[in-house]
């Protein structure tokens, strides 16, 4: 079952605009991560935010985490055509042996010129 | 993807045949994972490894087995392939529990 659910499922914007994607999850987490997937390719890790953090920045990416609401958002500022991809949130739960990631179904972002 | 390769990239096999997918890493990472990706389901964890000969089941492990005889290789075997196992399979590695995963480029498997 999906732990993270992204919203919206699809988003279309013009180059230069900001894109915001949201993720909700159900159980407690150790950290939350965002990944990008270009069509036909593997996933690329973008950013990780720990459960005791509220906001994190990396270049044009800004991630927020609200553990009381069990939600996170990913903001991509000044989007580019190259940002066109699917974006997934993934929640990490530590077990006795590993940290397992559970992925949502993703947001498909289309950035047009 | 740097440091992690999957083989084969594409495979078509017949129902009932065994299939083995290989994941090879050059990063010496402790943790390795196998996921499958299907439309409407996102990525689902099949099996994972936390060291040589140390493996455990994930969310959708039925019909799959894994082996890790050395740090760099993690094999996924479909014991008797079924059409429901048609999917894209991704391997991932991580250095520890506090970092993100690095994914391979995937294996597209079709069971006919």
CSV table of C-alpha atoms in Angstrom, one decimal:
chain,number,residue,atom,x,y,z
A,1,UNK,CA,0.0,0.0,0.0
A,2,UNK,CA,1.2,3.5,-0.7
A,3,UNK,CA,2.4,5.5,2.3
A,4,UNK,CA,2.8,8.7,0.4
A,5,UNK,CA,0.2,10.2,-1.9
A,6,UNK,CA,1.1,13.1,-4.2
A,7,UNK,CA,-1.2,15.9,-5.3
A,8,UNK,CA,-1.8,16.9,-8.0
A,9,UNK,CA,-1.4,13.8,-10.1
A,10,UNK,CA,-0.5,16.0,-13.1
A,11,UNK,CA,0.6,19.6,-13.4
A,12,UNK,CA,1.3,21.7,-16.5
A,13,UNK,CA,3.0,25.1,-16.2
A,14,UNK,CA,5.0,27.5,-18.4
A,15,UNK,CA,8.7,27.9,-18.1
A,16,UNK,CA,9.6,30.4,-15.5
A,17,UNK,CA,6.7,29.7,-13.3
A,18,UNK,CA,6.9,27.9,-9.9
A,19,UNK,CA,5.6,24.4,-9.4
A,20,UNK,CA,4.3,23.0,-6.1
A,21,UNK,CA,3.7,19.4,-5.4
A,22,UNK,CA,2.2,18.0,-2.2
A,23,UNK,CA,2.6,14.7,-0.5
A,24,UNK,CA,0.6,13.2,2.4
A,25,UNK,CA,1.5,10.1,4.3
A,26,UNK,CA,-0.1,8.0,7.0
A,27,UNK,CA,2.4,6.8,9.6
A,28,UNK,CA,5.4,8.1,11.5
A,29,UNK,CA,8.6,8.5,9.5
A,30,UNK,CA,12.3,8.9,10.0
A,31,UNK,CA,12.7,11.1,6.9
A,32,UNK,CA,11.0,12.0,3.7
A,33,UNK,CA,12.6,12.1,0.3
A,34,UNK,CA,11.8,13.5,-3.1
A,35,UNK,CA,12.8,11.8,-6.3
A,36,UNK,CA,12.6,12.8,-10.0
A,37,UNK,CA,12.1,10.3,-12.8
A,38,UNK,CA,12.5,11.2,-16.5
A,39,UNK,CA,10.5,9.1,-18.9
A,40,UNK,CA,12.0,5.6,-19.3
A,41,UNK,CA,14.8,6.3,-16.8
A,42,UNK,CA,15.6,5.4,-13.2
A,43,UNK,CA,14.7,7.7,-10.2
A,44,UNK,CA,17.1,10.4,-9.2
A,45,UNK,CA,17.3,11.5,-5.5
A,46,UNK,CA,16.6,15.2,-5.1
A,47,UNK,CA,16.4,16.0,-1.5
A,48,UNK,CA,16.0,14.4,2.0
A,49,UNK,CA,14.3,16.1,4.9
A,50,UNK,CA,14.5,14.6,8.4
A,51,UNK,CA,11.5,14.3,10.7
A,52,UNK,CA,12.9,17.0,13.0
A,53,UNK,CA,13.4,19.4,10.2
A,54,UNK,CA,10.7,21.8,8.9
A,55,UNK,CA,12.2,23.2,5.7
A,56,UNK,CA,15.2,22.5,3.5
A,57,UNK,CA,16.6,24.1,0.3
A,58,UNK,CA,18.7,22.8,-2.5
A,59,UNK,CA,19.2,25.1,-5.5
A,60,UNK,CA,15.8,25.8,-7.0
A,61,UNK,CA,14.1,23.2,-4.7
A,62,UNK,CA,12.4,24.0,-1.5
A,63,UNK,CA,10.9,21.2,0.7
A,64,UNK,CA,8.7,21.6,3.7
A,65,UNK,CA,7.6,19.0,6.2
A,66,UNK,CA,4.8,19.2,8.6
A,67,UNK,CA,4.8,16.1,10.8
A,68,UNK,CA,1.7,17.2,12.7
A,69,UNK,CA,-0.3,17.1,9.4
A,70,UNK,CA,1.8,14.3,7.9
A,71,UNK,CA,2.4,16.3,4.8
A,72,UNK,CA,5.2,17.7,2.7
A,73,UNK,CA,5.5,20.0,-0.2
A,74,UNK,CA,8.1,20.4,-3.0
A,75,UNK,CA,8.5,23.7,-4.6
A,76,UNK,CA,10.5,24.1,-7.8
A,77,UNK,CA,11.1,27.8,-8.5
A,78,UNK,CA,11.7,29.3,-12.0
A,79,UNK,CA,10.9,26.1,-13.7
A,80,UNK,CA,12.6,25.0,-16.9
A,81,UNK,CA,11.6,22.7,-19.7
A,82,UNK,CA,14.2,20.3,-18.4
A,83,UNK,CA,12.2,19.9,-15.2
A,84,UNK,CA,9.6,18.0,-17.1
A,85,UNK,CA,9.4,14.7,-15.3
A,86,UNK,CA,7.5,12.7,-12.7
A,87,UNK,CA,8.2,13.5,-9.1
A,88,UNK,CA,7.8,11.1,-6.2
A,89,UNK,CA,7.8,11.5,-2.5
A,90,UNK,CA,9.0,8.6,-0.4
A,91,UNK,CA,8.8,8.1,3.3
A,92,UNK,CA,11.5,6.2,5.2
A,93,UNK,CA,10.8,4.0,8.1
A,94,UNK,CA,13.7,2.4,9.9
A,95,UNK,CA,13.3,-1.3,10.6
A,96,UNK,CA,15.6,-3.5,12.7
A,97,UNK,CA,17.7,-4.1,9.6
A,98,UNK,CA,17.3,-1.3,7.1
A,99,UNK,CA,15.6,1.9,6.2
A,100,UNK,CA,12.7,1.1,3.8
A,101,UNK,CA,11.3,3.7,1.4
A,102,UNK,CA,7.7,3.6,0.5
A,103,UNK,CA,6.8,5.6,-2.6
A,104,UNK,CA,3.8,7.5,-3.7
A,105,UNK,CA,2.3,7.3,-7.2
A,106,UNK,CA,3.9,10.5,-8.3
A,107,UNK,CA,3.1,13.9,-9.9
A,108,UNK,CA,3.7,14.3,-13.6
A,109,UNK,CA,5.1,17.8,-14.3
A,110,UNK,CA,5.0,19.3,-17.7
A,111,UNK,CA,6.9,22.5,-18.3
A,112,UNK,CA,6.2,24.2,-21.6
A,113,UNK,CA,8.1,26.9,-23.4
B,1,UNK,CA,23.6,5.6,-13.6
B,2,UNK,CA,26.9,6.0,-11.9
B,3,UNK,CA,28.0,3.1,-9.8
B,4,UNK,CA,25.0,0.8,-10.4
B,5,UNK,CA,24.1,-1.2,-13.4
B,6,UNK,CA,21.2,-3.6,-14.1
B,7,UNK,CA,21.1,-6.4,-16.6
B,8,UNK,CA,19.5,-7.1,-18.8
B,9,UNK,CA,17.8,-3.9,-19.8
B,10,UNK,CA,15.0,-5.6,-21.6
B,11,UNK,CA,13.8,-9.2,-21.5
B,12,UNK,CA,10.8,-11.1,-22.9
B,13,UNK,CA,10.2,-14.5,-21.3
B,14,UNK,CA,7.5,-17.1,-21.4
B,15,UNK,CA,5.1,-17.9,-18.6
B,16,UNK,CA,6.5,-20.6,-16.2
B,17,UNK,CA,10.1,-20.0,-16.9
B,18,UNK,CA,12.6,-18.9,-14.3
B,19,UNK,CA,14.2,-15.4,-14.8
B,20,UNK,CA,17.1,-13.8,-13.0
B,21,UNK,CA,17.8,-10.1,-13.0
B,22,UNK,CA,21.1,-8.8,-11.9
B,23,UNK,CA,22.1,-5.6,-10.0
B,24,UNK,CA,25.7,-4.7,-9.8
B,25,UNK,CA,27.2,-1.9,-7.8
B,26,UNK,CA,30.7,-0.4,-7.6
B,27,UNK,CA,30.0,1.9,-4.6
B,28,UNK,CA,30.5,-0.7,-1.8
B,29,UNK,CA,27.2,0.3,-0.3
B,30,UNK,CA,25.8,-1.9,2.4
B,31,UNK,CA,22.1,-1.7,1.4
B,32,UNK,CA,20.5,-2.9,-1.9
B,33,UNK,CA,16.9,-3.0,-2.9
B,34,UNK,CA,14.6,-4.4,-5.6
B,35,UNK,CA,11.5,-2.5,-6.6
B,36,UNK,CA,8.9,-3.0,-9.3
B,37,UNK,CA,7.1,-0.1,-10.9
B,38,UNK,CA,3.6,-0.4,-12.4
B,39,UNK,CA,1.2,2.2,-13.6
B,40,UNK,CA,-1.1,3.3,-10.8
B,41,UNK,CA,1.0,1.6,-8.1
B,42,UNK,CA,4.2,3.6,-8.0
B,43,UNK,CA,7.2,1.7,-6.8
B,44,UNK,CA,6.8,-1.2,-4.5
B,45,UNK,CA,9.5,-3.0,-2.6
B,46,UNK,CA,10.1,-6.6,-3.4
B,47,UNK,CA,13.2,-7.6,-1.4
B,48,UNK,CA,16.1,-5.9,0.2
B,49,UNK,CA,19.6,-6.7,1.5
B,50,UNK,CA,21.4,-5.2,4.4
B,51,UNK,CA,24.6,-7.2,3.9
B,52,UNK,CA,26.2,-10.2,2.3
B,53,UNK,CA,23.8,-13.1,2.7
B,54,UNK,CA,21.4,-10.9,4.7
B,55,UNK,CA,18.1,-10.3,2.9
B,56,UNK,CA,14.5,-9.7,3.9
B,57,UNK,CA,11.1,-9.4,2.3
B,58,UNK,CA,9.4,-6.3,1.1
B,59,UNK,CA,5.8,-5.5,0.3
B,60,UNK,CA,5.3,-7.7,-2.8
B,61,UNK,CA,7.8,-10.6,-2.3
B,62,UNK,CA,5.5,-13.5,-3.3
B,63,UNK,CA,6.9,-15.3,-6.4
B,64,UNK,CA,10.4,-13.7,-6.0
B,65,UNK,CA,13.6,-14.7,-4.4
B,66,UNK,CA,16.9,-12.9,-4.0
B,67,UNK,CA,20.5,-13.7,-3.3
B,68,UNK,CA,23.5,-11.6,-2.3
B,69,UNK,CA,26.7,-13.7,-2.2
B,70,UNK,CA,29.0,-10.6,-2.4
B,71,UNK,CA,28.7,-6.9,-1.7
B,72,UNK,CA,28.5,-5.8,-5.3
B,73,UNK,CA,25.8,-8.2,-6.6
B,74,UNK,CA,22.1,-8.5,-5.8
B,75,UNK,CA,20.2,-11.0,-7.8
B,76,UNK,CA,16.4,-11.1,-8.2
B,77,UNK,CA,14.9,-14.4,-9.4
B,78,UNK,CA,11.3,-15.0,-10.6
B,79,UNK,CA,11.0,-18.6,-9.8
B,80,UNK,CA,8.2,-19.3,-12.4
B,81,UNK,CA,7.3,-16.1,-14.3
B,82,UNK,CA,3.7,-15.1,-14.6
B,83,UNK,CA,2.0,-12.4,-16.6
B,84,UNK,CA,1.4,-10.4,-13.5
B,85,UNK,CA,5.1,-10.0,-13.1
B,86,UNK,CA,5.4,-8.0,-16.3
B,87,UNK,CA,6.8,-4.8,-15.0
B,88,UNK,CA,9.8,-2.5,-14.8
B,89,UNK,CA,12.2,-3.6,-12.1
B,90,UNK,CA,14.5,-1.2,-10.4
B,91,UNK,CA,17.5,-1.9,-8.2
B,92,UNK,CA,18.6,0.7,-5.7
B,93,UNK,CA,21.6,1.1,-3.3
B,94,UNK,CA,22.2,3.2,-0.2
B,95,UNK,CA,25.2,3.8,1.9
B,96,UNK,CA,23.3,3.9,5.2
B,97,UNK,CA,19.9,4.6,6.7
B,98,UNK,CA,20.2,8.3,6.7
B,99,UNK,CA,20.8,8.9,3.0
B,100,UNK,CA,18.8,8.6,-0.2
B,101,UNK,CA,18.9,5.8,-2.7
B,102,UNK,CA,20.8,5.6,-6.0
B,103,UNK,CA,18.7,3.8,-8.6
B,104,UNK,CA,19.7,1.8,-11.6
B,105,UNK,CA,18.2,2.4,-15.0
B,106,UNK,CA,15.8,-0.5,-14.7
B,107,UNK,CA,14.9,-3.7,-16.4
B,108,UNK,CA,11.8,-3.9,-18.5
B,109,UNK,CA,10.4,-7.5,-18.2
B,110,UNK,CA,7.6,-8.8,-20.3
B,111,UNK,CA,6.1,-12.2,-19.5
B,112,UNK,CA,4.1,-13.6,-22.4
